[in-house]
Amino acid sequence: MLTDQTVLIVESEFLIALDIQRCLETFGAAHTVFARNTAEVMDAIDRWPSFGFALVEVHHRHDDDTASLLRGLAKAGVKLVLLTADTTLRRGHSEFPAAPVVMKPFLEEDLASALKQALTS
């Protein structure tokens, strides 16, 4: 599903990011790039066009820094998947209705389903 793609993982918890990376590798991702927060992703803005997907942790609906990051990634043509533990985002983010949401903690099947959904949107 992700054959030869580079995937950005924006996740503050390193062990969760490693688990996501493991899943992505089973789905065929060629490379993963880690960032712990929005600032680290902004430092790599020149690499954005190389990302096929970005899995971005969203803490709450009104997180302006994350929303700005998501707008920039979407503008660069990166497919988005949102990761969250915030149950108010379970049905999606109003500003990014096409971005599937994966609730944490997640099963590998949940992540696969969200990636497939992002591929078709």
PDB file of N, CA and C in Angstrom, residues 14-108:
ATOM      1  N   PHE A  14       7.940   8.843  21.702  1.00  0.00           N
ATOM      2  CA  PHE A  14       8.844   8.111  20.827  1.00  0.00           C
ATOM      3  C   PHE A  14       8.440   6.644  20.662  1.00  0.00           C
ATOM      4  N   LEU A  15       7.997   5.986  21.725  1.00  0.00           N
ATOM      5  CA  LEU A  15       7.610   4.577  21.607  1.00  0.00           C
ATOM      6  C   LEU A  15       6.394   4.396  20.703  1.00  0.00           C
ATOM      7  N   ILE A  16       5.472   5.337  20.750  1.00  0.00           N
ATOM      8  CA  ILE A  16       4.312   5.285  19.851  1.00  0.00           C
ATOM      9  C   ILE A  16       4.781   5.485  18.411  1.00  0.00           C
ATOM     10  N   ALA A  17       5.697   6.432  18.210  1.00  0.00           N
ATOM     11  CA  ALA A  17       6.227   6.673  16.865  1.00  0.00           C
ATOM     12  C   ALA A  17       6.923   5.426  16.316  1.00  0.00           C
ATOM     13  N   LEU A  18       7.663   4.723  17.162  1.00  0.00           N
ATOM     14  CA  LEU A  18       8.327   3.491  16.718  1.00  0.00           C
ATOM     15  C   LEU A  18       7.314   2.408  16.360  1.00  0.00           C
ATOM     16  N   ASP A  19       6.236   2.318  17.119  1.00  0.00           N
ATOM     17  CA  ASP A  19       5.188   1.342  16.800  1.00  0.00           C
ATOM     18  C   ASP A  19       4.539   1.682  15.461  1.00  0.00           C
ATOM     19  N   ILE A  20       4.294   2.966  15.237  1.00  0.00           N
ATOM     20  CA  ILE A  20       3.738   3.402  13.952  1.00  0.00           C
ATOM     21  C   ILE A  20       4.701   3.056  12.822  1.00  0.00           C
ATOM     22  N   GLN A  21       5.985   3.321  13.034  1.00  0.00           N
ATOM     23  CA  GLN A  21       6.987   2.995  12.017  1.00  0.00           C
ATOM     24  C   GLN A  21       6.964   1.503  11.684  1.00  0.00           C
ATOM     25  N   ARG A  22       6.878   0.664  12.693  1.00  0.00           N
ATOM     26  CA  ARG A  22       6.826  -0.787  12.477  1.00  0.00           C
ATOM     27  C   ARG A  22       5.629  -1.145  11.591  1.00  0.00           C
ATOM     28  N   CYS A  23       4.479  -0.561  11.890  1.00  0.00           N
ATOM     29  CA  CYS A  23       3.284  -0.812  11.070  1.00  0.00           C
ATOM     30  C   CYS A  23       3.503  -0.343   9.640  1.00  0.00           C
ATOM     31  N   LEU A  24       4.032   0.855   9.485  1.00  0.00           N
ATOM     32  CA  LEU A  24       4.245   1.409   8.146  1.00  0.00           C
ATOM     33  C   LEU A  24       5.188   0.552   7.327  1.00  0.00           C
ATOM     34  N   GLU A  25       6.200  -0.012   7.983  1.00  0.00           N
ATOM     35  CA  GLU A  25       7.130  -0.890   7.269  1.00  0.00           C
ATOM     36  C   GLU A  25       6.422  -2.140   6.766  1.00  0.00           C
ATOM     37  N   THR A  26       5.467  -2.671   7.543  1.00  0.00           N
ATOM     38  CA  THR A  26       4.723  -3.849   7.072  1.00  0.00           C
ATOM     39  C   THR A  26       3.813  -3.485   5.904  1.00  0.00           C
ATOM     40  N   PHE A  27       3.446  -2.200   5.795  1.00  0.00           N
ATOM     41  CA  PHE A  27       2.618  -1.730   4.677  1.00  0.00           C
ATOM     42  C   PHE A  27       3.468  -1.307   3.486  1.00  0.00           C
ATOM     43  N   GLY A  28       4.798  -1.440   3.582  1.00  0.00           N
ATOM     44  CA  GLY A  28       5.674  -1.181   2.452  1.00  0.00           C
ATOM     45  C   GLY A  28       6.349   0.178   2.405  1.00  0.00           C
ATOM     46  N   ALA A  29       6.215   0.984   3.448  1.00  0.00           N
ATOM     47  CA  ALA A  29       6.868   2.302   3.435  1.00  0.00           C
ATOM     48  C   ALA A  29       8.378   2.140   3.305  1.00  0.00           C
ATOM     49  N   ALA A  30       8.977   2.940   2.444  1.00  0.00           N
ATOM     50  CA  ALA A  30      10.414   2.868   2.216  1.00  0.00           C
ATOM     51  C   ALA A  30      11.193   3.589   3.307  1.00  0.00           C
ATOM     52  N   HIS A  31      10.687   4.745   3.718  1.00  0.00           N
ATOM     53  CA  HIS A  31      11.381   5.569   4.711  1.00  0.00           C
ATOM     54  C   HIS A  31      10.366   6.214   5.637  1.00  0.00           C
ATOM     55  N   THR A  32      10.797   6.430   6.873  1.00  0.00           N
ATOM     56  CA  THR A  32       9.979   7.211   7.800  1.00  0.00           C
ATOM     57  C   THR A  32      10.845   8.324   8.360  1.00  0.00           C
ATOM     58  N   VAL A  33      10.214   9.464   8.546  1.00  0.00           N
ATOM     59  CA  VAL A  33      10.874  10.627   9.132  1.00  0.00           C
ATOM     60  C   VAL A  33      10.107  10.960  10.404  1.00  0.00           C
ATOM     61  N   PHE A  34      10.832  11.118  11.501  1.00  0.00           N
ATOM     62  CA  PHE A  34      10.213  11.402  12.786  1.00  0.00           C
ATOM     63  C   PHE A  34      10.321  12.876  13.144  1.00  0.00           C
ATOM     64  N   ALA A  35       9.267  13.377  13.768  1.00  0.00           N
ATOM     65  CA  ALA A  35       9.287  14.711  14.367  1.00  0.00           C
ATOM     66  C   ALA A  35       8.466  14.626  15.649  1.00  0.00           C
ATOM     67  N   ARG A  36       8.935  15.281  16.690  1.00  0.00           N
ATOM     68  CA  ARG A  36       8.221  15.242  17.968  1.00  0.00           C
ATOM     69  C   ARG A  36       7.187  16.341  18.092  1.00  0.00           C
ATOM     70  N   ASN A  37       7.321  17.373  17.248  1.00  0.00           N
ATOM     71  CA  ASN A  37       6.410  18.508  17.373  1.00  0.00           C
ATOM     72  C   ASN A  37       6.415  19.324  16.079  1.00  0.00           C
ATOM     73  N   THR A  38       5.558  20.328  16.044  1.00  0.00           N
ATOM     74  CA  THR A  38       5.403  21.177  14.865  1.00  0.00           C
ATOM     75  C   THR A  38       6.706  21.883  14.493  1.00  0.00           C
ATOM     76  N   ALA A  39       7.429  22.372  15.485  1.00  0.00           N
ATOM     77  CA  ALA A  39       8.676  23.101  15.213  1.00  0.00           C
ATOM     78  C   ALA A  39       9.676  22.229  14.457  1.00  0.00           C
ATOM     79  N   GLU A  40       9.781  20.965  14.832  1.00  0.00           N
ATOM     80  CA  GLU A  40      10.717  20.075  14.133  1.00  0.00           C
ATOM     81  C   GLU A  40      10.302  19.849  12.683  1.00  0.00           C
ATOM     82  N   VAL A  41       9.008  19.793  12.431  1.00  0.00           N
ATOM     83  CA  VAL A  41       8.537  19.613  11.051  1.00  0.00           C
ATOM     84  C   VAL A  41       8.801  20.877  10.240  1.00  0.00           C
ATOM     85  N   MET A  42       8.611  22.020  10.846  1.00  0.00           N
ATOM     86  CA  MET A  42       8.865  23.280  10.148  1.00  0.00           C
ATOM     87  C   MET A  42      10.339  23.403   9.764  1.00  0.00           C
ATOM     88  N   ASP A  43      11.224  22.843  10.578  1.00  0.00           N
ATOM     89  CA  ASP A  43      12.654  22.860  10.253  1.00  0.00           C
ATOM     90  C   ASP A  43      12.968  22.007   9.026  1.00  0.00           C
ATOM     91  N   ALA A  44      12.070  21.092   8.684  1.00  0.00           N
ATOM     92  CA  ALA A  44      12.278  20.206   7.540  1.00  0.00           C
ATOM     93  C   ALA A  44      11.347  20.551   6.381  1.00  0.00           C
ATOM     94  N   ILE A  45      10.912  21.796   6.304  1.00  0.00           N
ATOM     95  CA  ILE A  45       9.927  22.206   5.288  1.00  0.00           C
ATOM     96  C   ILE A  45      10.400  21.909   3.865  1.00  0.00           C
ATOM     97  N   ASP A  46      11.685  21.951   3.627  1.00  0.00           N
ATOM     98  CA  ASP A  46      12.208  21.678   2.285  1.00  0.00           C
ATOM     99  C   ASP A  46      12.016  20.209   1.882  1.00  0.00           C
ATOM    100  N   ARG A  47      11.751  19.322   2.847  1.00  0.00           N
ATOM    101  CA  ARG A  47      11.547  17.898   2.558  1.00  0.00           C
ATOM    102  C   ARG A  47      10.077  17.545   2.335  1.00  0.00           C
ATOM    103  N   TRP A  48       9.162  18.458   2.623  1.00  0.00           N
ATOM    104  CA  TRP A  48       7.736  18.164   2.547  1.00  0.00           C
ATOM    105  C   TRP A  48       7.305  17.547   1.223  1.00  0.00           C
ATOM    106  N   PRO A  49       7.777  18.052   0.076  1.00  0.00           N
ATOM    107  CA  PRO A  49       7.321  17.457  -1.198  1.00  0.00           C
ATOM    108  C   PRO A  49       7.694  15.984  -1.353  1.00  0.00           C
ATOM    109  N   SER A  50       8.658  15.496  -0.578  1.00  0.00           N
ATOM    110  CA  SER A  50       9.052  14.090  -0.682  1.00  0.00           C
ATOM    111  C   SER A  50       8.168  13.166   0.160  1.00  0.00           C
ATOM    112  N   PHE A  51       7.324  13.722   1.008  1.00  0.00           N
ATOM    113  CA  PHE A  51       6.464  12.906   1.862  1.00  0.00           C
ATOM    114  C   PHE A  51       5.198  12.503   1.114  1.00  0.00           C
ATOM    115  N   GLY A  52       4.932  11.208   1.072  1.00  0.00           N
ATOM    116  CA  GLY A  52       3.684  10.740   0.490  1.00  0.00           C
ATOM    117  C   GLY A  52       2.543  10.869   1.474  1.00  0.00           C
ATOM    118  N   PHE A  53       2.858  10.629   2.747  1.00  0.00           N
ATOM    119  CA  PHE A  53       1.875  10.690   3.821  1.00  0.00           C
ATOM    120  C   PHE A  53       2.487  11.398   5.015  1.00  0.00           C
ATOM    121  N   ALA A  54       1.606  11.958   5.841  1.00  0.00           N
ATOM    122  CA  ALA A  54       2.015  12.471   7.153  1.00  0.00           C
ATOM    123  C   ALA A  54       0.990  11.981   8.163  1.00  0.00           C
ATOM    124  N   LEU A  55       1.466  11.331   9.191  1.00  0.00           N
ATOM    125  CA  LEU A  55       0.635  10.936  10.319  1.00  0.00           C
ATOM    126  C   LEU A  55       0.944  11.928  11.428  1.00  0.00           C
ATOM    127  N   VAL A  56      -0.048  12.745  11.772  1.00  0.00           N
ATOM    128  CA  VAL A  56       0.199  13.887  12.658  1.00  0.00           C
ATOM    129  C   VAL A  56      -0.653  13.767  13.918  1.00  0.00           C
ATOM    130  N   GLU A  57       0.005  13.833  15.057  1.00  0.00           N
ATOM    131  CA  GLU A  57      -0.688  13.831  16.343  1.00  0.00           C
ATOM    132  C   GLU A  57      -1.392  15.168  16.537  1.00  0.00           C
ATOM    133  N   VAL A  58      -2.682  15.093  16.875  1.00  0.00           N
ATOM    134  CA  VAL A  58      -3.477  16.291  17.144  1.00  0.00           C
ATOM    135  C   VAL A  58      -3.990  16.168  18.574  1.00  0.00           C
ATOM    136  N   HIS A  59      -3.652  17.152  19.402  1.00  0.00           N
ATOM    137  CA  HIS A  59      -4.038  17.085  20.814  1.00  0.00           C
ATOM    138  C   HIS A  59      -5.470  17.538  21.057  1.00  0.00           C
ATOM    139  N   HIS A  60      -5.904  18.547  20.327  1.00  0.00           N
ATOM    140  CA  HIS A  60      -7.283  19.025  20.468  1.00  0.00           C
ATOM    141  C   HIS A  60      -7.666  19.824  19.231  1.00  0.00           C
ATOM    142  N   ARG A  61      -8.948  20.003  19.050  1.00  0.00           N
ATOM    143  CA  ARG A  61      -9.508  20.628  17.852  1.00  0.00           C
ATOM    144  C   ARG A  61      -8.983  22.049  17.615  1.00  0.00           C
ATOM    145  N   HIS A  62      -8.673  22.780  18.648  1.00  0.00           N
ATOM    146  CA  HIS A  62      -8.296  24.194  18.511  1.00  0.00           C
ATOM    147  C   HIS A  62      -6.799  24.421  18.666  1.00  0.00           C
ATOM    148  N   ASP A  63      -6.000  23.468  18.202  1.00  0.00           N
ATOM    149  CA  ASP A  63      -4.544  23.566  18.247  1.00  0.00           C
ATOM    150  C   ASP A  63      -4.080  24.307  16.990  1.00  0.00           C
ATOM    151  N   ASP A  64      -3.876  25.618  17.112  1.00  0.00           N
ATOM    152  CA  ASP A  64      -3.558  26.454  15.943  1.00  0.00           C
ATOM    153  C   ASP A  64      -2.250  26.071  15.268  1.00  0.00           C
ATOM    154  N   ASP A  65      -1.220  25.718  16.051  1.00  0.00           N
ATOM    155  CA  ASP A  65       0.065  25.336  15.452  1.00  0.00           C
ATOM    156  C   ASP A  65      -0.080  24.078  14.597  1.00  0.00           C
ATOM    157  N   THR A  66      -0.793  23.099  15.128  1.00  0.00           N
ATOM    158  CA  THR A  66      -0.985  21.861  14.373  1.00  0.00           C
ATOM    159  C   THR A  66      -1.853  22.099  13.152  1.00  0.00           C
ATOM    160  N   ALA A  67      -2.898  22.914  13.285  1.00  0.00           N
ATOM    161  CA  ALA A  67      -3.759  23.223  12.134  1.00  0.00           C
ATOM    162  C   ALA A  67      -2.952  23.917  11.038  1.00  0.00           C
ATOM    163  N   SER A  68      -2.078  24.812  11.413  1.00  0.00           N
ATOM    164  CA  SER A  68      -1.225  25.499  10.446  1.00  0.00           C
ATOM    165  C   SER A  68      -0.299  24.497   9.749  1.00  0.00           C
ATOM    166  N   LEU A  69       0.262  23.589  10.518  1.00  0.00           N
ATOM    167  CA  LEU A  69       1.114  22.546   9.948  1.00  0.00           C
ATOM    168  C   LEU A  69       0.325  21.680   8.966  1.00  0.00           C
ATOM    169  N   LEU A  70      -0.870  21.261   9.354  1.00  0.00           N
ATOM    170  CA  LEU A  70      -1.694  20.435   8.481  1.00  0.00           C
ATOM    171  C   LEU A  70      -2.058  21.158   7.192  1.00  0.00           C
ATOM    172  N   ARG A  71      -2.369  22.444   7.282  1.00  0.00           N
ATOM    173  CA  ARG A  71      -2.662  23.221   6.070  1.00  0.00           C
ATOM    174  C   ARG A  71      -1.448  23.247   5.146  1.00  0.00           C
ATOM    175  N   GLY A  72      -0.267  23.461   5.710  1.00  0.00           N
ATOM    176  CA  GLY A  72       0.958  23.507   4.902  1.00  0.00           C
ATOM    177  C   GLY A  72       1.268  22.176   4.236  1.00  0.00           C
ATOM    178  N   LEU A  73       1.120  21.092   4.989  1.00  0.00           N
ATOM    179  CA  LEU A  73       1.370  19.766   4.425  1.00  0.00           C
ATOM    180  C   LEU A  73       0.367  19.450   3.315  1.00  0.00           C
ATOM    181  N   ALA A  74      -0.898  19.759   3.550  1.00  0.00           N
ATOM    182  CA  ALA A  74      -1.924  19.509   2.530  1.00  0.00           C
ATOM    183  C   ALA A  74      -1.636  20.323   1.269  1.00  0.00           C
ATOM    184  N   LYS A  75      -1.221  21.561   1.453  1.00  0.00           N
ATOM    185  CA  LYS A  75      -0.891  22.422   0.303  1.00  0.00           C
ATOM    186  C   LYS A  75       0.290  21.850  -0.484  1.00  0.00           C
ATOM    187  N   ALA A  76       1.203  21.176   0.221  1.00  0.00           N
ATOM    188  CA  ALA A  76       2.364  20.559  -0.429  1.00  0.00           C
ATOM    189  C   ALA A  76       2.000  19.227  -1.089  1.00  0.00           C
ATOM    190  N   GLY A  77       0.727  18.807  -0.971  1.00  0.00           N
ATOM    191  CA  GLY A  77       0.278  17.578  -1.613  1.00  0.00           C
ATOM    192  C   GLY A  77       0.466  16.319  -0.786  1.00  0.00           C
ATOM    193  N   VAL A  78       0.715  16.491   0.508  1.00  0.00           N
ATOM    194  CA  VAL A  78       0.931  15.345   1.394  1.00  0.00           C
ATOM    195  C   VAL A  78      -0.422  14.836   1.887  1.00  0.00           C
ATOM    196  N   LYS A  79      -0.650  13.538   1.792  1.00  0.00           N
ATOM    197  CA  LYS A  79      -1.884  12.940   2.309  1.00  0.00           C
ATOM    198  C   LYS A  79      -1.783  12.869   3.832  1.00  0.00           C
ATOM    199  N   LEU A  80      -2.877  13.223   4.507  1.00  0.00           N
ATOM    200  CA  LEU A  80      -2.867  13.346   5.962  1.00  0.00           C
ATOM    201  C   LEU A  80      -3.664  12.247   6.648  1.00  0.00           C
ATOM    202  N   VAL A  81      -3.133  11.797   7.776  1.00  0.00           N
ATOM    203  CA  VAL A  81      -3.843  10.940   8.718  1.00  0.00           C
ATOM    204  C   VAL A  81      -3.616  11.574  10.086  1.00  0.00           C
ATOM    205  N   LEU A  82      -4.702  11.784  10.821  1.00  0.00           N
ATOM    206  CA  LEU A  82      -4.614  12.400  12.140  1.00  0.00           C
ATOM    207  C   LEU A  82      -4.595  11.327  13.218  1.00  0.00           C
ATOM    208  N   LEU A  83      -3.729  11.521  14.207  1.00  0.00           N
ATOM    209  CA  LEU A  83      -3.627  10.629  15.352  1.00  0.00           C
ATOM    210  C   LEU A  83      -4.049  11.412  16.583  1.00  0.00           C
ATOM    211  N   THR A  84      -4.934  10.838  17.411  1.00  0.00           N
ATOM    212  CA  THR A  84      -5.375  11.586  18.582  1.00  0.00           C
ATOM    213  C   THR A  84      -5.930  10.665  19.656  1.00  0.00           C
ATOM    214  N   ALA A  85      -5.916  11.174  20.869  1.00  0.00           N
ATOM    215  CA  ALA A  85      -6.599  10.527  21.990  1.00  0.00           C
ATOM    216  C   ALA A  85      -7.809  11.369  22.390  1.00  0.00           C
ATOM    217  N   ASP A  86      -8.013  12.497  21.709  1.00  0.00           N
ATOM    218  CA  ASP A  86      -9.113  13.422  21.993  1.00  0.00           C
ATOM    219  C   ASP A  86     -10.398  12.883  21.370  1.00  0.00           C
ATOM    220  N   THR A  87     -11.315  12.441  22.199  1.00  0.00           N
ATOM    221  CA  THR A  87     -12.541  11.833  21.684  1.00  0.00           C
ATOM    222  C   THR A  87     -13.422  12.812  20.914  1.00  0.00           C
ATOM    223  N   THR A  88     -13.223  14.122  21.098  1.00  0.00           N
ATOM    224  CA  THR A  88     -14.012  15.091  20.331  1.00  0.00           C
ATOM    225  C   THR A  88     -13.621  15.089  18.852  1.00  0.00           C
ATOM    226  N   LEU A  89     -12.492  14.487  18.534  1.00  0.00           N
ATOM    227  CA  LEU A  89     -12.028  14.404  17.141  1.00  0.00           C
ATOM    228  C   LEU A  89     -12.351  13.048  16.502  1.00  0.00           C
ATOM    229  N   ARG A  90     -13.049  12.204  17.218  1.00  0.00           N
ATOM    230  CA  ARG A  90     -13.353  10.851  16.738  1.00  0.00           C
ATOM    231  C   ARG A  90     -13.994  10.855  15.347  1.00  0.00           C
ATOM    232  N   ARG A  91     -14.865  11.813  15.091  1.00  0.00           N
ATOM    233  CA  ARG A  91     -15.566  11.875  13.795  1.00  0.00           C
ATOM    234  C   ARG A  91     -14.834  12.751  12.778  1.00  0.00           C
ATOM    235  N   GLY A  92     -13.657  13.227  13.119  1.00  0.00           N
ATOM    236  CA  GLY A  92     -12.874  14.016  12.188  1.00  0.00           C
ATOM    237  C   GLY A  92     -12.660  15.440  12.640  1.00  0.00           C
ATOM    238  N   HIS A  93     -11.850  16.129  11.886  1.00  0.00           N
ATOM    239  CA  HIS A  93     -11.506  17.532  12.150  1.00  0.00           C
ATOM    240  C   HIS A  93     -12.238  18.375  11.105  1.00  0.00           C
ATOM    241  N   SER A  94     -13.005  19.347  11.556  1.00  0.00           N
ATOM    242  CA  SER A  94     -13.845  20.133  10.638  1.00  0.00           C
ATOM    243  C   SER A  94     -13.034  20.844   9.554  1.00  0.00           C
ATOM    244  N   GLU A  95     -11.820  21.238   9.861  1.00  0.00           N
ATOM    245  CA  GLU A  95     -11.003  21.944   8.869  1.00  0.00           C
ATOM    246  C   GLU A  95     -10.344  20.974   7.874  1.00  0.00           C
ATOM    247  N   PHE A  96     -10.262  19.699   8.245  1.00  0.00           N
ATOM    248  CA  PHE A  96      -9.619  18.694   7.398  1.00  0.00           C
ATOM    249  C   PHE A  96     -10.536  17.470   7.275  1.00  0.00           C
ATOM    250  N   PRO A  97     -11.696  17.652   6.651  1.00  0.00           N
ATOM    251  CA  PRO A  97     -12.698  16.577   6.631  1.00  0.00           C
ATOM    252  C   PRO A  97     -12.251  15.323   5.872  1.00  0.00           C
ATOM    253  N   ALA A  98     -11.324  15.452   4.951  1.00  0.00           N
ATOM    254  CA  ALA A  98     -10.868  14.285   4.190  1.00  0.00           C
ATOM    255  C   ALA A  98      -9.810  13.475   4.934  1.00  0.00           C
ATOM    256  N   ALA A  99      -9.259  14.040   6.007  1.00  0.00           N
ATOM    257  CA  ALA A  99      -8.195  13.353   6.749  1.00  0.00           C
ATOM    258  C   ALA A  99      -8.798  12.353   7.733  1.00  0.00           C
ATOM    259  N   PRO A 100      -8.519  11.074   7.547  1.00  0.00           N
ATOM    260  CA  PRO A 100      -9.023  10.082   8.491  1.00  0.00           C
ATOM    261  C   PRO A 100      -8.370  10.261   9.862  1.00  0.00           C
ATOM    262  N   VAL A 101      -9.094   9.851  10.889  1.00  0.00           N
ATOM    263  CA  VAL A 101      -8.617   9.977  12.266  1.00  0.00           C
ATOM    264  C   VAL A 101      -8.401   8.583  12.847  1.00  0.00           C
ATOM    265  N   VAL A 102      -7.250   8.394  13.463  1.00  0.00           N
ATOM    266  CA  VAL A 102      -6.942   7.159  14.173  1.00  0.00           C
ATOM    267  C   VAL A 102      -6.916   7.492  15.657  1.00  0.00           C
ATOM    268  N   MET A 103      -7.789   6.837  16.404  1.00  0.00           N
ATOM    269  CA  MET A 103      -7.859   7.057  17.846  1.00  0.00           C
ATOM    270  C   MET A 103      -6.782   6.232  18.544  1.00  0.00           C
ATOM    271  N   LYS A 104      -6.079   6.883  19.475  1.00  0.00           N
ATOM    272  CA  LYS A 104      -5.065   6.187  20.264  1.00  0.00           C
ATOM    273  C   LYS A 104      -5.703   5.713  21.561  1.00  0.00           C
ATOM    274  N   PRO A 105      -5.343   4.539  22.040  1.00  0.00           N
ATOM    275  CA  PRO A 105      -4.458   3.563  21.402  1.00  0.00           C
ATOM    276  C   PRO A 105      -5.151   2.921  20.201  1.00  0.00           C
ATOM    277  N   PHE A 106      -4.359   2.491  19.233  1.00  0.00           N
ATOM    278  CA  PHE A 106      -4.915   1.986  17.982  1.00  0.00           C
ATOM    279  C   PHE A 106      -4.426   0.574  17.704  1.00  0.00           C
ATOM    280  N   LEU A 107      -5.179  -0.106  16.868  1.00  0.00           N
ATOM    281  CA  LEU A 107      -4.774  -1.404  16.349  1.00  0.00           C
ATOM    282  C   LEU A 107      -4.145  -1.193  14.974  1.00  0.00           C
ATOM    283  N   GLU A 108      -3.308  -2.111  14.563  1.00  0.00           N
ATOM    284  CA  GLU A 108      -2.673  -2.013  13.247  1.00  0.00           C
ATOM    285  C   GLU A 108      -3.726  -1.925  12.145  1.00  0.00           C
TER     286      GLU A 108
END
